Coordinates of C-alpha atoms in Angstrom, one line a residue:
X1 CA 0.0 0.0 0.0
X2 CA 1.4 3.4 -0.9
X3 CA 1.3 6.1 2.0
X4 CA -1.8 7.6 0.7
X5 CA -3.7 4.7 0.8
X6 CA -2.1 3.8 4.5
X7 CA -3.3 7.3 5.8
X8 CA -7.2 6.5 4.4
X9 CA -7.1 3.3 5.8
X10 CA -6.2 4.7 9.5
X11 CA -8.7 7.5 9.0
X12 CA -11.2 4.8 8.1
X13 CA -9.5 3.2 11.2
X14 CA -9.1 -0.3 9.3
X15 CA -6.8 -2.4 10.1
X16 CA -3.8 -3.3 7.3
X17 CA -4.8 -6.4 7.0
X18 CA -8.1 -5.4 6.3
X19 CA -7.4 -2.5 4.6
X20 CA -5.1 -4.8 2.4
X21 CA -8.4 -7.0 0.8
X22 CA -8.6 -6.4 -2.8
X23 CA -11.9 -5.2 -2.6
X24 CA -11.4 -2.9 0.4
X25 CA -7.9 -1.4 -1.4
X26 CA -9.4 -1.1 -4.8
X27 CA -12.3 1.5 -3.1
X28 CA -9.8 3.2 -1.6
X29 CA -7.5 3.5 -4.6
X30 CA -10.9 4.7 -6.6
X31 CA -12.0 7.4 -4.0
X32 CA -8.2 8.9 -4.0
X33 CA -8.6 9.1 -7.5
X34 CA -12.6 10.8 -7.7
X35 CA -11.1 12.9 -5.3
X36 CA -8.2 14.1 -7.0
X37 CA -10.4 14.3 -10.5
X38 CA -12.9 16.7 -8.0
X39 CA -10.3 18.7 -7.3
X40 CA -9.0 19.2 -11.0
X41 CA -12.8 19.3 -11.8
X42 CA -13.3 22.2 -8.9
X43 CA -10.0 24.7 -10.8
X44 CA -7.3 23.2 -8.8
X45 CA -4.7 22.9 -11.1
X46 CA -3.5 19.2 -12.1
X47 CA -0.2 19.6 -10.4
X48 CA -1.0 20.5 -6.9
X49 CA -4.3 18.1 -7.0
X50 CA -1.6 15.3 -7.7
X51 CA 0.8 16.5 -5.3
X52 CA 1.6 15.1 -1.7
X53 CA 1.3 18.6 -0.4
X54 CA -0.4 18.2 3.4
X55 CA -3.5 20.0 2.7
X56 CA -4.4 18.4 -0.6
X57 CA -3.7 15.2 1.2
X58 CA -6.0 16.0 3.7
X59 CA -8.7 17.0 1.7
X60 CA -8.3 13.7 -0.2
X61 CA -9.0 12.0 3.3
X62 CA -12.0 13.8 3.9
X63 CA -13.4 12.9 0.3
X64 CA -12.6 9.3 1.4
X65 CA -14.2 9.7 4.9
X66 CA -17.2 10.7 2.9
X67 CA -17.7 8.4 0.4
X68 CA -16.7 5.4 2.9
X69 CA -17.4 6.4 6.8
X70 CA -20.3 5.9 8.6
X71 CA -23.5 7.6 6.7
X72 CA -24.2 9.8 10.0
X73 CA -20.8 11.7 9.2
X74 CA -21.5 12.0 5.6
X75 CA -22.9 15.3 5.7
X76 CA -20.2 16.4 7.7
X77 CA -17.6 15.2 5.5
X78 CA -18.8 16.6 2.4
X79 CA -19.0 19.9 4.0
X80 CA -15.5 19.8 4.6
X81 CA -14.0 18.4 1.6
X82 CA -16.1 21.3 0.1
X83 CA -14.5 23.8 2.6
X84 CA -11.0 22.2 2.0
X85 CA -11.4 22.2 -2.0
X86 CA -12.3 25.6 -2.3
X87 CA -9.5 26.7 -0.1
X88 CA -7.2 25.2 -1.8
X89 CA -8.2 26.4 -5.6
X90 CA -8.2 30.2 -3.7
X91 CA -4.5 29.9 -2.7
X92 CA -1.2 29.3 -4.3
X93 CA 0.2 26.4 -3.1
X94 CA 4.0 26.0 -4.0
X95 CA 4.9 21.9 -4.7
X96 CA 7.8 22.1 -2.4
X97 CA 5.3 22.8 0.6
X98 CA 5.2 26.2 1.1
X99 CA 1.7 27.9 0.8
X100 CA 1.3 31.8 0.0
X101 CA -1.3 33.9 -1.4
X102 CA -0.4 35.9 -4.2
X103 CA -2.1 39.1 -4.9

């Protein structure tokens, strides 16, 4: 499993083993990728969305959080993958790490 998938699986809090099941691994590898094509789809450009940068990886959690957690937080997940995306498209988010805002 790459890192990615490792840090939706402990969100999820799945085990590895379980998180390891082709079935299991294959919806998360799917969800990482609808999340990065929502990103791309929402004007984030290609490069960050496919970055490891710490807040587009965290909004990738929270898109997987929603589409697999419990229903009662899915409301609550969407909002914030929705917060998180729009966020991100606003700023300038430099591939090294570094985030600024350009004006």
């Amino acid at each position: 499993m790459t890192r990615m998938e490792n840090n939706v699986a402990c969100a999820l809090r799945l085990s590895q083993r379980a998180a390891e099941k082709p079935e299991m691994l294959n919806t998360i590898q799917r969800n990482i990728q609808s999340a990065r094509a929502e990103l791309i789809r929402s004007g984030v450009s290609e490069d960050v969305a496919k970055s490891e940068h710490p807040l587009v990886e965290d909004a990738i959690i929270t898109f997987c959080l929603y589409k697999m957690d419990d229903e009662t937080n899915q409301e609550r997940n969407w909002s914030a993958f929705q917060y998180q995306q729009e966020n991100i498209r606003k700023s300038t988010i430099r591939l090294e790490g570094a985030e600024g805002n350009e004006k």
